[in-house]
Amino acid sequence: MTGSTPPRKRRFSLPGADKGPSDGSQGARDDERGSSGKGVVPAGSASLEPAVGRGDLPAPAQGAAPVARRRVAVVRDKAVDLARAGVRRSGSRARAALAHLTDRIIETAPRIPVRDLQTLRRQFPSLGPEQLADKLVAGAANATSTVGAGVGAAAMLPVPPAMPAEIAAEITGVAAIELKLIAELHEVYGVRPPGNLKDRSTAYLRSWSGERGVDVLKPASLNSALSGQMKRELRQQIMKRTVRDLPNLMPFLVGAAVGALMNRRDTKKLAARIRADLRKLQVPWDALPELPPLEKPENPLPLDESPGERPGDRGDRGD
């Protein structure tokens, strides 16, 4: 018949071959597709099932992920240990710096020149106690403002290694000015702590660290021994001042303006607290017994002997 496949060209099925339809898209089965059934695959036939248990293939890395996780954990623990060690070293250096600065201020306190009440009244004969105290506070605020502006100007282009030295210099200078102010306010209000120069210096240090006036009626506030608690209070006060003085290191003279403003404000705030305590213990000048002149310190600091004095005040002197 026309169009039929001659018998010599017909394909005969082999034993075990796929029994599927013998006619493909063109009337013939496509033997290259492999077996279409799910039975036993003859030898030599292609299979789409995954090869399992093949000895000739490399074994998959079963433990790769756990090993990677262990390595990450080791690296993380090492980084944490290094960070903790760095924090401990930084903390040790900070404590050492605070202790050194505390010792410097303690050594500086007895060297601060302080004017007694007689000297102050001779310099400002027309002023009463409150007016004289206002004068002293204004002069000390101007002095600490100048120190802050100077440190800010020096840090116009900050150099990180020099920053700790600049902060330490500012804190030491401001502390000396404020200790002088505290001592002279006690003179003005007639509440001079008893004892020698060292005893009074310790009392003023306690007053500066606690931002309170010296209560001469309480023996605890007059203890001349530098106890561990007092040193801790000093370190806390220095740390607080350090944090407050950090904006002074801002570049391009911004730190100078910030330092001047903040030092002026802090000095006035400290003086207000000291004066509030001293007013409760104030002794009027006419009822005040005659006190001996204050002894001059050895190797005094080169501080201004007349803070609060302006050029127009020189005519008010009585000496």
PDB file of C-alpha atoms in Angstrom:
ATOM      1  CA  MET A   1       0.000   0.000   0.000  1.00  0.00           C
ATOM      2  CA  THR A   2       1.167   3.433  -0.839  1.00  0.00           C
ATOM      3  CA  GLY A   3       2.710   5.305   2.185  1.00  0.00           C
ATOM      4  CA  SER A   4       3.128   2.237   4.365  1.00  0.00           C
ATOM      5  CA  THR A   5       6.499   1.192   5.753  1.00  0.00           C
ATOM      6  CA  PRO A   6       8.084  -1.696   3.868  1.00  0.00           C
ATOM      7  CA  PRO A   7       8.561  -4.848   5.995  1.00  0.00           C
ATOM      8  CA  ARG A   8      12.330  -4.638   5.672  1.00  0.00           C
ATOM      9  CA  LYS A   9      12.352  -1.244   7.383  1.00  0.00           C
ATOM     10  CA  ARG A  10      10.125  -2.088  10.291  1.00  0.00           C
ATOM     11  CA  ARG A  11      11.687  -2.203  13.751  1.00  0.00           C
ATOM     12  CA  PHE A  12      11.080  -5.187  15.919  1.00  0.00           C
ATOM     13  CA  SER A  13      10.971  -4.881  19.727  1.00  0.00           C
ATOM     14  CA  LEU A  14      13.780  -6.470  21.627  1.00  0.00           C
ATOM     15  CA  PRO A  15      13.233  -8.504  24.792  1.00  0.00           C
ATOM     16  CA  GLY A  16      13.035  -6.192  27.852  1.00  0.00           C
ATOM     17  CA  ALA A  17      12.511  -3.055  25.775  1.00  0.00           C
ATOM     18  CA  ASP A  18       9.875  -0.486  26.551  1.00  0.00           C
ATOM     19  CA  LYS A  19       6.440  -1.673  25.501  1.00  0.00           C
ATOM     20  CA  GLY A  20       5.201   1.816  24.868  1.00  0.00           C
ATOM     21  CA  PRO A  21       3.612   2.985  21.649  1.00  0.00           C
ATOM     22  CA  SER A  22       5.677   2.250  18.623  1.00  0.00           C
ATOM     23  CA  ASP A  23       4.692   5.352  16.767  1.00  0.00           C
ATOM     24  CA  GLY A  24       6.280   8.640  17.700  1.00  0.00           C
ATOM     25  CA  SER A  25       5.377  11.999  16.333  1.00  0.00           C
ATOM     26  CA  GLN A  26       6.181  10.664  12.890  1.00  0.00           C
ATOM     27  CA  GLY A  27       4.859   7.144  13.382  1.00  0.00           C
ATOM     28  CA  ALA A  28       8.042   5.777  15.017  1.00  0.00           C
ATOM     29  CA  ARG A  29       9.046   5.467  18.649  1.00  0.00           C
ATOM     30  CA  ASP A  30      11.844   7.714  19.864  1.00  0.00           C
ATOM     31  CA  ASP A  31      14.223   5.193  21.413  1.00  0.00           C
ATOM     32  CA  GLU A  32      16.663   7.948  22.480  1.00  0.00           C
ATOM     33  CA  ARG A  33      14.350   9.170  25.212  1.00  0.00           C
ATOM     34  CA  GLY A  34      15.079   6.176  27.391  1.00  0.00           C
ATOM     35  CA  SER A  35      12.592   4.196  29.320  1.00  0.00           C
ATOM     36  CA  SER A  36       9.230   5.833  29.947  1.00  0.00           C
ATOM     37  CA  GLY A  37       8.199   3.452  32.664  1.00  0.00           C
ATOM     38  CA  LYS A  38       9.093   3.228  36.357  1.00  0.00           C
ATOM     39  CA  GLY A  39      10.114  -0.387  36.410  1.00  0.00           C
ATOM     40  CA  VAL A  40      13.539  -1.934  36.245  1.00  0.00           C
ATOM     41  CA  VAL A  41      15.906   0.056  34.121  1.00  0.00           C
ATOM     42  CA  PRO A  42      17.774  -2.133  31.641  1.00  0.00           C
ATOM     43  CA  ALA A  43      21.519  -2.108  31.594  1.00  0.00           C
ATOM     44  CA  GLY A  44      22.915   0.640  29.407  1.00  0.00           C
ATOM     45  CA  SER A  45      19.758   2.752  29.608  1.00  0.00           C
ATOM     46  CA  ALA A  46      19.868   6.382  30.815  1.00  0.00           C
ATOM     47  CA  SER A  47      18.222   7.194  34.151  1.00  0.00           C
ATOM     48  CA  LEU A  48      17.160  10.504  35.656  1.00  0.00           C
ATOM     49  CA  GLU A  49      17.313   9.249  39.258  1.00  0.00           C
ATOM     50  CA  PRO A  50      20.117  10.696  41.440  1.00  0.00           C
ATOM     51  CA  ALA A  51      23.206   8.570  41.706  1.00  0.00           C
ATOM     52  CA  VAL A  52      23.419   7.154  45.217  1.00  0.00           C
ATOM     53  CA  GLY A  53      26.182   4.959  46.508  1.00  0.00           C
ATOM     54  CA  ARG A  54      28.450   5.554  43.578  1.00  0.00           C
ATOM     55  CA  GLY A  55      31.968   4.752  44.647  1.00  0.00           C
ATOM     56  CA  ASP A  56      33.498   6.440  41.630  1.00  0.00           C
ATOM     57  CA  LEU A  57      32.120   9.883  42.605  1.00  0.00           C
ATOM     58  CA  PRO A  58      33.629  12.162  45.356  1.00  0.00           C
ATOM     59  CA  ALA A  59      31.741  12.037  48.627  1.00  0.00           C
ATOM     60  CA  PRO A  60      29.812  15.252  49.475  1.00  0.00           C
ATOM     61  CA  ALA A  61      31.294  17.423  52.251  1.00  0.00           C
ATOM     62  CA  GLN A  62      28.889  16.581  55.066  1.00  0.00           C
ATOM     63  CA  GLY A  63      30.771  18.536  57.822  1.00  0.00           C
ATOM     64  CA  ALA A  64      31.558  21.769  55.910  1.00  0.00           C
ATOM     65  CA  ALA A  65      28.854  23.885  57.562  1.00  0.00           C
ATOM     66  CA  PRO A  66      29.666  22.876  61.176  1.00  0.00           C
ATOM     67  CA  VAL A  67      33.372  23.595  60.598  1.00  0.00           C
ATOM     68  CA  ALA A  68      32.578  27.046  59.210  1.00  0.00           C
ATOM     69  CA  ARG A  69      30.327  27.772  62.169  1.00  0.00           C
ATOM     70  CA  ARG A  70      33.075  26.738  64.579  1.00  0.00           C
ATOM     71  CA  ARG A  71      35.562  29.020  62.844  1.00  0.00           C
ATOM     72  CA  VAL A  72      33.147  31.961  63.018  1.00  0.00           C
ATOM     73  CA  ALA A  73      32.584  31.293  66.729  1.00  0.00           C
ATOM     74  CA  VAL A  74      36.334  31.203  67.399  1.00  0.00           C
ATOM     75  CA  VAL A  75      36.883  34.487  65.535  1.00  0.00           C
ATOM     76  CA  ARG A  76      33.962  36.100  67.378  1.00  0.00           C
ATOM     77  CA  ASP A  77      35.230  34.992  70.795  1.00  0.00           C
ATOM     78  CA  LYS A  78      38.713  36.256  69.960  1.00  0.00           C
ATOM     79  CA  ALA A  79      37.312  39.651  68.927  1.00  0.00           C
ATOM     80  CA  VAL A  80      35.290  39.880  72.148  1.00  0.00           C
ATOM     81  CA  ASP A  81      38.363  39.031  74.228  1.00  0.00           C
ATOM     82  CA  LEU A  82      40.430  41.687  72.437  1.00  0.00           C
ATOM     83  CA  ALA A  83      37.698  44.282  72.922  1.00  0.00           C
ATOM     84  CA  ARG A  84      37.450  43.496  76.632  1.00  0.00           C
ATOM     85  CA  ALA A  85      41.215  43.696  77.019  1.00  0.00           C
ATOM     86  CA  GLY A  86      41.224  47.075  75.252  1.00  0.00           C
ATOM     87  CA  VAL A  87      38.471  48.381  77.524  1.00  0.00           C
ATOM     88  CA  ARG A  88      40.385  47.199  80.599  1.00  0.00           C
ATOM     89  CA  ARG A  89      43.567  48.899  79.396  1.00  0.00           C
ATOM     90  CA  SER A  90      41.674  52.107  78.604  1.00  0.00           C
ATOM     91  CA  GLY A  91      39.987  52.015  82.004  1.00  0.00           C
ATOM     92  CA  SER A  92      43.317  51.520  83.748  1.00  0.00           C
ATOM     93  CA  ARG A  93      44.867  54.444  81.870  1.00  0.00           C
ATOM     94  CA  ALA A  94      41.858  56.651  82.654  1.00  0.00           C
ATOM     95  CA  ARG A  95      42.028  55.803  86.358  1.00  0.00           C
ATOM     96  CA  ALA A  96      45.753  56.488  86.401  1.00  0.00           C
ATOM     97  CA  ALA A  97      45.203  59.862  84.686  1.00  0.00           C
ATOM     98  CA  LEU A  98      42.476  60.791  87.174  1.00  0.00           C
ATOM     99  CA  ALA A  99      44.678  59.802  90.115  1.00  0.00           C
ATOM    100  CA  HIS A 100      47.573  61.870  88.732  1.00  0.00           C
ATOM    101  CA  LEU A 101      45.351  64.908  88.184  1.00  0.00           C
ATOM    102  CA  THR A 102      43.872  64.543  91.676  1.00  0.00           C
ATOM    103  CA  ASP A 103      47.356  64.502  93.192  1.00  0.00           C
ATOM    104  CA  ARG A 104      48.291  67.614  91.221  1.00  0.00           C
ATOM    105  CA  ILE A 105      45.278  69.531  92.528  1.00  0.00           C
ATOM    106  CA  ILE A 106      45.963  68.354  96.095  1.00  0.00           C
ATOM    107  CA  GLU A 107      49.567  69.551  95.794  1.00  0.00           C
ATOM    108  CA  THR A 108      48.422  72.834  94.257  1.00  0.00           C
ATOM    109  CA  ALA A 109      45.890  73.770  96.957  1.00  0.00           C
ATOM    110  CA  PRO A 110      48.390  74.890  99.672  1.00  0.00           C
ATOM    111  CA  ARG A 111      50.247  77.037  97.114  1.00  0.00           C
ATOM    112  CA  ILE A 112      47.219  79.197  96.240  1.00  0.00           C
ATOM    113  CA  PRO A 113      47.595  82.767  97.540  1.00  0.00           C
ATOM    114  CA  VAL A 114      44.505  83.812  99.519  1.00  0.00           C
ATOM    115  CA  ARG A 115      43.689  87.331 100.716  1.00  0.00           C
ATOM    116  CA  ASP A 116      42.305  87.640 104.216  1.00  0.00           C
ATOM    117  CA  LEU A 117      39.369  89.842 105.154  1.00  0.00           C
ATOM    118  CA  GLN A 118      41.530  92.810 106.197  1.00  0.00           C
ATOM    119  CA  THR A 119      43.288  92.851 102.818  1.00  0.00           C
ATOM    120  CA  LEU A 120      40.007  92.609 100.935  1.00  0.00           C
ATOM    121  CA  ARG A 121      38.442  95.433 102.915  1.00  0.00           C
ATOM    122  CA  ARG A 122      41.468  97.622 102.295  1.00  0.00           C
ATOM    123  CA  GLN A 123      41.245  96.962  98.559  1.00  0.00           C
ATOM    124  CA  PHE A 124      37.478  97.575  98.425  1.00  0.00           C
ATOM    125  CA  PRO A 125      36.630  99.848 101.351  1.00  0.00           C
ATOM    126  CA  SER A 126      33.253 100.985  99.997  1.00  0.00           C
ATOM    127  CA  LEU A 127      31.758  97.501  99.600  1.00  0.00           C
ATOM    128  CA  GLY A 128      29.737  95.471 102.081  1.00  0.00           C
ATOM    129  CA  PRO A 129      29.878  91.667 102.438  1.00  0.00           C
ATOM    130  CA  GLU A 130      27.433  90.849  99.633  1.00  0.00           C
ATOM    131  CA  GLN A 131      28.849  93.458  97.248  1.00  0.00           C
ATOM    132  CA  LEU A 132      32.373  92.254  97.959  1.00  0.00           C
ATOM    133  CA  ALA A 133      31.307  88.636  97.391  1.00  0.00           C
ATOM    134  CA  ASP A 134      29.698  89.640  94.079  1.00  0.00           C
ATOM    135  CA  LYS A 135      32.959  91.312  93.102  1.00  0.00           C
ATOM    136  CA  LEU A 136      34.973  88.209  93.882  1.00  0.00           C
ATOM    137  CA  VAL A 137      32.580  85.938  91.975  1.00  0.00           C
ATOM    138  CA  ALA A 138      32.660  88.205  88.905  1.00  0.00           C
ATOM    139  CA  GLY A 139      36.448  88.255  88.912  1.00  0.00           C
ATOM    140  CA  ALA A 140      36.737  84.481  89.294  1.00  0.00           C
ATOM    141  CA  ALA A 141      34.165  83.916  86.539  1.00  0.00           C
ATOM    142  CA  ASN A 142      36.149  86.182  84.212  1.00  0.00           C
ATOM    143  CA  ALA A 143      39.360  84.322  85.074  1.00  0.00           C
ATOM    144  CA  THR A 144      37.930  80.834  84.446  1.00  0.00           C
ATOM    145  CA  SER A 145      36.315  82.115  81.244  1.00  0.00           C
ATOM    146  CA  THR A 146      39.739  83.290  80.076  1.00  0.00           C
ATOM    147  CA  VAL A 147      41.227  79.871  80.845  1.00  0.00           C
ATOM    148  CA  GLY A 148      38.476  78.124  78.856  1.00  0.00           C
ATOM    149  CA  ALA A 149      38.909  80.468  75.916  1.00  0.00           C
ATOM    150  CA  GLY A 150      42.664  79.950  75.966  1.00  0.00           C
ATOM    151  CA  VAL A 151      42.392  76.176  75.886  1.00  0.00           C
ATOM    152  CA  GLY A 152      39.746  76.382  73.154  1.00  0.00           C
ATOM    153  CA  ALA A 153      41.998  78.622  71.076  1.00  0.00           C
ATOM    154  CA  ALA A 154      44.913  76.230  71.536  1.00  0.00           C
ATOM    155  CA  ALA A 155      42.672  73.441  70.221  1.00  0.00           C
ATOM    156  CA  MET A 156      41.695  75.403  67.105  1.00  0.00           C
ATOM    157  CA  LEU A 157      43.146  72.552  65.045  1.00  0.00           C
ATOM    158  CA  PRO A 158      42.949  69.635  67.503  1.00  0.00           C
ATOM    159  CA  VAL A 159      45.852  67.234  67.749  1.00  0.00           C
ATOM    160  CA  PRO A 160      44.580  64.045  69.460  1.00  0.00           C
ATOM    161  CA  PRO A 161      47.782  63.313  71.451  1.00  0.00           C
ATOM    162  CA  ALA A 162      47.700  66.821  72.964  1.00  0.00           C
ATOM    163  CA  MET A 163      44.019  66.775  73.973  1.00  0.00           C
ATOM    164  CA  PRO A 164      44.475  65.067  77.381  1.00  0.00           C
ATOM    165  CA  ALA A 165      47.190  67.548  78.326  1.00  0.00           C
ATOM    166  CA  GLU A 166      44.988  70.483  77.306  1.00  0.00           C
ATOM    167  CA  ILE A 167      42.049  69.174  79.346  1.00  0.00           C
ATOM    168  CA  ALA A 168      44.314  68.547  82.369  1.00  0.00           C
ATOM    169  CA  ALA A 169      45.774  72.055  82.134  1.00  0.00           C
ATOM    170  CA  GLU A 170      42.315  73.612  81.993  1.00  0.00           C
ATOM    171  CA  ILE A 171      40.971  71.613  84.941  1.00  0.00           C
ATOM    172  CA  THR A 172      44.023  72.425  87.065  1.00  0.00           C
ATOM    173  CA  GLY A 173      43.845  76.142  86.251  1.00  0.00           C
ATOM    174  CA  VAL A 174      40.099  76.392  86.860  1.00  0.00           C
ATOM    175  CA  ALA A 175      40.405  74.432  90.117  1.00  0.00           C
ATOM    176  CA  ALA A 176      43.077  76.835  91.420  1.00  0.00           C
ATOM    177  CA  ILE A 177      40.935  79.878  90.610  1.00  0.00           C
ATOM    178  CA  GLU A 178      37.822  78.373  92.182  1.00  0.00           C
ATOM    179  CA  LEU A 179      39.704  77.241  95.299  1.00  0.00           C
ATOM    180  CA  LYS A 180      40.972  80.801  95.734  1.00  0.00           C
ATOM    181  CA  LEU A 181      37.406  82.073  95.341  1.00  0.00           C
ATOM    182  CA  ILE A 182      36.096  79.589  97.935  1.00  0.00           C
ATOM    183  CA  ALA A 183      38.775  80.578 100.453  1.00  0.00           C
ATOM    184  CA  GLU A 184      38.130  84.301 100.044  1.00  0.00           C
ATOM    185  CA  LEU A 185      34.338  83.853 100.246  1.00  0.00           C
ATOM    186  CA  HIS A 186      34.860  82.158 103.606  1.00  0.00           C
ATOM    187  CA  GLU A 187      36.882  85.190 104.681  1.00  0.00           C
ATOM    188  CA  VAL A 188      34.176  87.620 103.528  1.00  0.00           C
ATOM    189  CA  TYR A 189      31.419  85.794 105.407  1.00  0.00           C
ATOM    190  CA  GLY A 190      33.556  85.450 108.517  1.00  0.00           C
ATOM    191  CA  VAL A 191      33.701  81.647 108.447  1.00  0.00           C
ATOM    192  CA  ARG A 192      37.422  80.939 108.298  1.00  0.00           C
ATOM    193  CA  PRO A 193      38.168  77.246 109.009  1.00  0.00           C
ATOM    194  CA  PRO A 194      40.472  76.790 112.000  1.00  0.00           C
ATOM    195  CA  GLY A 195      43.935  75.316 111.729  1.00  0.00           C
ATOM    196  CA  ASN A 196      47.041  75.958 109.728  1.00  0.00           C
ATOM    197  CA  LEU A 197      47.513  76.360 106.003  1.00  0.00           C
ATOM    198  CA  LYS A 198      47.320  72.625 105.306  1.00  0.00           C
ATOM    199  CA  ASP A 199      44.138  72.213 107.356  1.00  0.00           C
ATOM    200  CA  ARG A 200      42.389  75.069 105.599  1.00  0.00           C
ATOM    201  CA  SER A 201      43.533  73.841 102.168  1.00  0.00           C
ATOM    202  CA  THR A 202      42.055  70.418 102.885  1.00  0.00           C
ATOM    203  CA  ALA A 203      38.789  72.005 104.016  1.00  0.00           C
ATOM    204  CA  TYR A 204      38.605  74.072 100.819  1.00  0.00           C
ATOM    205  CA  LEU A 205      39.334  70.987  98.723  1.00  0.00           C
ATOM    206  CA  ARG A 206      36.432  69.227 100.416  1.00  0.00           C
ATOM    207  CA  SER A 207      34.256  72.250  99.746  1.00  0.00           C
ATOM    208  CA  TRP A 208      35.253  72.309  96.059  1.00  0.00           C
ATOM    209  CA  SER A 209      34.690  68.594  95.512  1.00  0.00           C
ATOM    210  CA  GLY A 210      31.281  68.631  97.236  1.00  0.00           C
ATOM    211  CA  GLU A 211      30.312  72.106  95.978  1.00  0.00           C
ATOM    212  CA  ARG A 212      29.306  73.031  99.533  1.00  0.00           C
ATOM    213  CA  GLY A 213      30.496  75.544 102.069  1.00  0.00           C
ATOM    214  CA  VAL A 214      32.687  74.448 104.965  1.00  0.00           C
ATOM    215  CA  ASP A 215      30.601  73.962 108.093  1.00  0.00           C
ATOM    216  CA  VAL A 216      32.920  74.935 110.955  1.00  0.00           C
ATOM    217  CA  LEU A 217      30.438  73.471 113.442  1.00  0.00           C
ATOM    218  CA  LYS A 218      30.926  69.949 112.075  1.00  0.00           C
ATOM    219  CA  PRO A 219      34.293  68.325 112.854  1.00  0.00           C
ATOM    220  CA  ALA A 220      33.924  65.998 109.859  1.00  0.00           C
ATOM    221  CA  SER A 221      34.179  68.939 107.476  1.00  0.00           C
ATOM    222  CA  LEU A 222      37.388  70.103 109.193  1.00  0.00           C
ATOM    223  CA  ASN A 223      39.270  66.836 109.116  1.00  0.00           C
ATOM    224  CA  SER A 224      42.720  67.596 107.778  1.00  0.00           C
ATOM    225  CA  ALA A 225      43.377  64.012 106.717  1.00  0.00           C
ATOM    226  CA  LEU A 226      43.006  63.276 103.007  1.00  0.00           C
ATOM    227  CA  SER A 227      40.861  60.185 103.395  1.00  0.00           C
ATOM    228  CA  GLY A 228      40.060  57.727 100.660  1.00  0.00           C
ATOM    229  CA  GLN A 229      36.488  58.989 100.489  1.00  0.00           C
ATOM    230  CA  MET A 230      37.655  62.552  99.947  1.00  0.00           C
ATOM    231  CA  LYS A 231      39.984  61.466  97.159  1.00  0.00           C
ATOM    232  CA  ARG A 232      37.123  59.574  95.527  1.00  0.00           C
ATOM    233  CA  GLU A 233      34.984  62.701  95.703  1.00  0.00           C
ATOM    234  CA  LEU A 234      37.798  64.699  94.149  1.00  0.00           C
ATOM    235  CA  ARG A 235      38.164  62.163  91.336  1.00  0.00           C
ATOM    236  CA  GLN A 236      34.422  62.267  90.712  1.00  0.00           C
ATOM    237  CA  GLN A 237      34.480  66.055  90.560  1.00  0.00           C
ATOM    238  CA  ILE A 238      37.444  65.981  88.176  1.00  0.00           C
ATOM    239  CA  MET A 239      35.710  63.406  85.984  1.00  0.00           C
ATOM    240  CA  LYS A 240      32.601  65.572  85.866  1.00  0.00           C
ATOM    241  CA  ARG A 241      34.702  68.586  84.912  1.00  0.00           C
ATOM    242  CA  THR A 242      36.485  66.540  82.245  1.00  0.00           C
ATOM    243  CA  VAL A 243      33.210  65.542  80.604  1.00  0.00           C
ATOM    244  CA  ARG A 244      31.978  69.130  80.727  1.00  0.00           C
ATOM    245  CA  ASP A 245      35.229  70.424  79.217  1.00  0.00           C
ATOM    246  CA  LEU A 246      35.239  68.104  76.194  1.00  0.00           C
ATOM    247  CA  PRO A 247      33.320  70.603  73.986  1.00  0.00           C
ATOM    248  CA  ASN A 248      36.196  73.052  74.529  1.00  0.00           C
ATOM    249  CA  LEU A 249      38.238  70.973  72.075  1.00  0.00           C
ATOM    250  CA  MET A 250      35.943  71.762  69.154  1.00  0.00           C
ATOM    251  CA  PRO A 251      37.975  73.149  66.216  1.00  0.00           C
ATOM    252  CA  PHE A 252      37.965  76.528  64.473  1.00  0.00           C
ATOM    253  CA  LEU A 253      37.648  78.602  67.686  1.00  0.00           C
ATOM    254  CA  VAL A 254      34.188  77.193  68.415  1.00  0.00           C
ATOM    255  CA  GLY A 255      35.681  75.473  71.447  1.00  0.00           C
ATOM    256  CA  ALA A 256      37.066  78.797  72.699  1.00  0.00           C
ATOM    257  CA  ALA A 257      33.606  80.360  72.801  1.00  0.00           C
ATOM    258  CA  VAL A 258      32.039  77.239  74.318  1.00  0.00           C
ATOM    259  CA  GLY A 259      34.805  76.916  76.928  1.00  0.00           C
ATOM    260  CA  ALA A 260      34.528  80.557  77.988  1.00  0.00           C
ATOM    261  CA  LEU A 261      30.760  80.335  78.339  1.00  0.00           C
ATOM    262  CA  MET A 262      30.697  77.021  80.196  1.00  0.00           C
ATOM    263  CA  ASN A 263      33.489  77.919  82.629  1.00  0.00           C
ATOM    264  CA  ARG A 264      31.824  81.218  83.488  1.00  0.00           C
ATOM    265  CA  ARG A 265      28.500  79.477  84.088  1.00  0.00           C
ATOM    266  CA  ASP A 266      30.012  76.672  86.201  1.00  0.00           C
ATOM    267  CA  THR A 267      32.008  79.062  88.379  1.00  0.00           C
ATOM    268  CA  LYS A 268      28.939  81.192  89.088  1.00  0.00           C
ATOM    269  CA  LYS A 269      26.892  78.109  89.867  1.00  0.00           C
ATOM    270  CA  LEU A 270      29.543  76.831  92.286  1.00  0.00           C
ATOM    271  CA  ALA A 271      29.782  80.236  93.964  1.00  0.00           C
ATOM    272  CA  ALA A 272      25.999  80.428  94.384  1.00  0.00           C
ATOM    273  CA  ARG A 273      25.956  77.101  96.233  1.00  0.00           C
ATOM    274  CA  ILE A 274      28.897  78.042  98.443  1.00  0.00           C
ATOM    275  CA  ARG A 275      27.367  81.400  99.325  1.00  0.00           C
ATOM    276  CA  ALA A 276      24.006  79.853 100.154  1.00  0.00           C
ATOM    277  CA  ASP A 277      25.728  77.643 102.758  1.00  0.00           C
ATOM    278  CA  LEU A 278      27.934  80.423 104.121  1.00  0.00           C
ATOM    279  CA  ARG A 279      25.006  82.794 104.651  1.00  0.00           C
ATOM    280  CA  LYS A 280      23.616  80.336 107.213  1.00  0.00           C
ATOM    281  CA  LEU A 281      26.856  80.615 109.240  1.00  0.00           C
ATOM    282  CA  GLN A 282      27.736  84.211 108.443  1.00  0.00           C
ATOM    283  CA  VAL A 283      29.311  86.330 111.192  1.00  0.00           C
ATOM    284  CA  PRO A 284      28.848  90.110 110.810  1.00  0.00           C
ATOM    285  CA  TRP A 285      32.027  92.090 110.425  1.00  0.00           C
ATOM    286  CA  ASP A 286      31.407  94.154 113.554  1.00  0.00           C
ATOM    287  CA  ALA A 287      30.919  90.976 115.622  1.00  0.00           C
ATOM    288  CA  LEU A 288      33.866  89.185 114.104  1.00  0.00           C
ATOM    289  CA  PRO A 289      36.865  88.810 116.408  1.00  0.00           C
ATOM    290  CA  GLU A 290      40.174  90.020 115.098  1.00  0.00           C
ATOM    291  CA  LEU A 291      41.786  87.182 113.192  1.00  0.00           C
ATOM    292  CA  PRO A 292      45.501  86.814 112.528  1.00  0.00           C
ATOM    293  CA  PRO A 293      46.681  87.432 108.972  1.00  0.00           C
ATOM    294  CA  LEU A 294      46.838  84.421 106.734  1.00  0.00           C
ATOM    295  CA  GLU A 295      50.285  82.929 106.326  1.00  0.00           C
ATOM    296  CA  LYS A 296      51.874  83.205 102.930  1.00  0.00           C
ATOM    297  CA  PRO A 297      52.337  79.906 101.076  1.00  0.00           C
ATOM    298  CA  GLU A 298      55.741  78.731 100.020  1.00  0.00           C
ATOM    299  CA  ASN A 299      56.308  78.883  96.281  1.00  0.00           C
ATOM    300  CA  PRO A 300      52.865  80.436  95.598  1.00  0.00           C
ATOM    301  CA  LEU A 301      51.136  79.992  92.284  1.00  0.00           C
ATOM    302  CA  PRO A 302      51.344  82.978  89.918  1.00  0.00           C
ATOM    303  CA  LEU A 303      47.632  83.803  90.213  1.00  0.00           C
ATOM    304  CA  ASP A 304      46.213  87.286  90.010  1.00  0.00           C
ATOM    305  CA  GLU A 305      46.329  88.733  93.517  1.00  0.00           C
ATOM    306  CA  SER A 306      43.216  90.794  93.010  1.00  0.00           C
ATOM    307  CA  PRO A 307      40.521  88.916  91.035  1.00  0.00           C
ATOM    308  CA  GLY A 308      37.415  90.981  90.634  1.00  0.00           C
ATOM    309  CA  GLU A 309      39.385  94.198  90.413  1.00  0.00           C
ATOM    310  CA  ARG A 310      38.893  96.210  87.269  1.00  0.00           C
ATOM    311  CA  PRO A 311      40.997  99.109  86.041  1.00  0.00           C
ATOM    312  CA  GLY A 312      38.474 101.584  87.467  1.00  0.00           C
ATOM    313  CA  ASP A 313      38.699  99.974  90.912  1.00  0.00           C
ATOM    314  CA  ARG A 314      42.266 100.974  91.635  1.00  0.00           C
ATOM    315  CA  GLY A 315      41.130 104.260  93.066  1.00  0.00           C
ATOM    316  CA  ASP A 316      39.125 102.395  95.747  1.00  0.00           C
ATOM    317  CA  ARG A 317      42.223 101.028  97.416  1.00  0.00           C
ATOM    318  CA  GLY A 318      42.995 102.294 100.827  1.00  0.00           C
ATOM    319  CA  ASP A 319      46.627 101.291 100.924  1.00  0.00           C
TER     320      ASP A 319
END
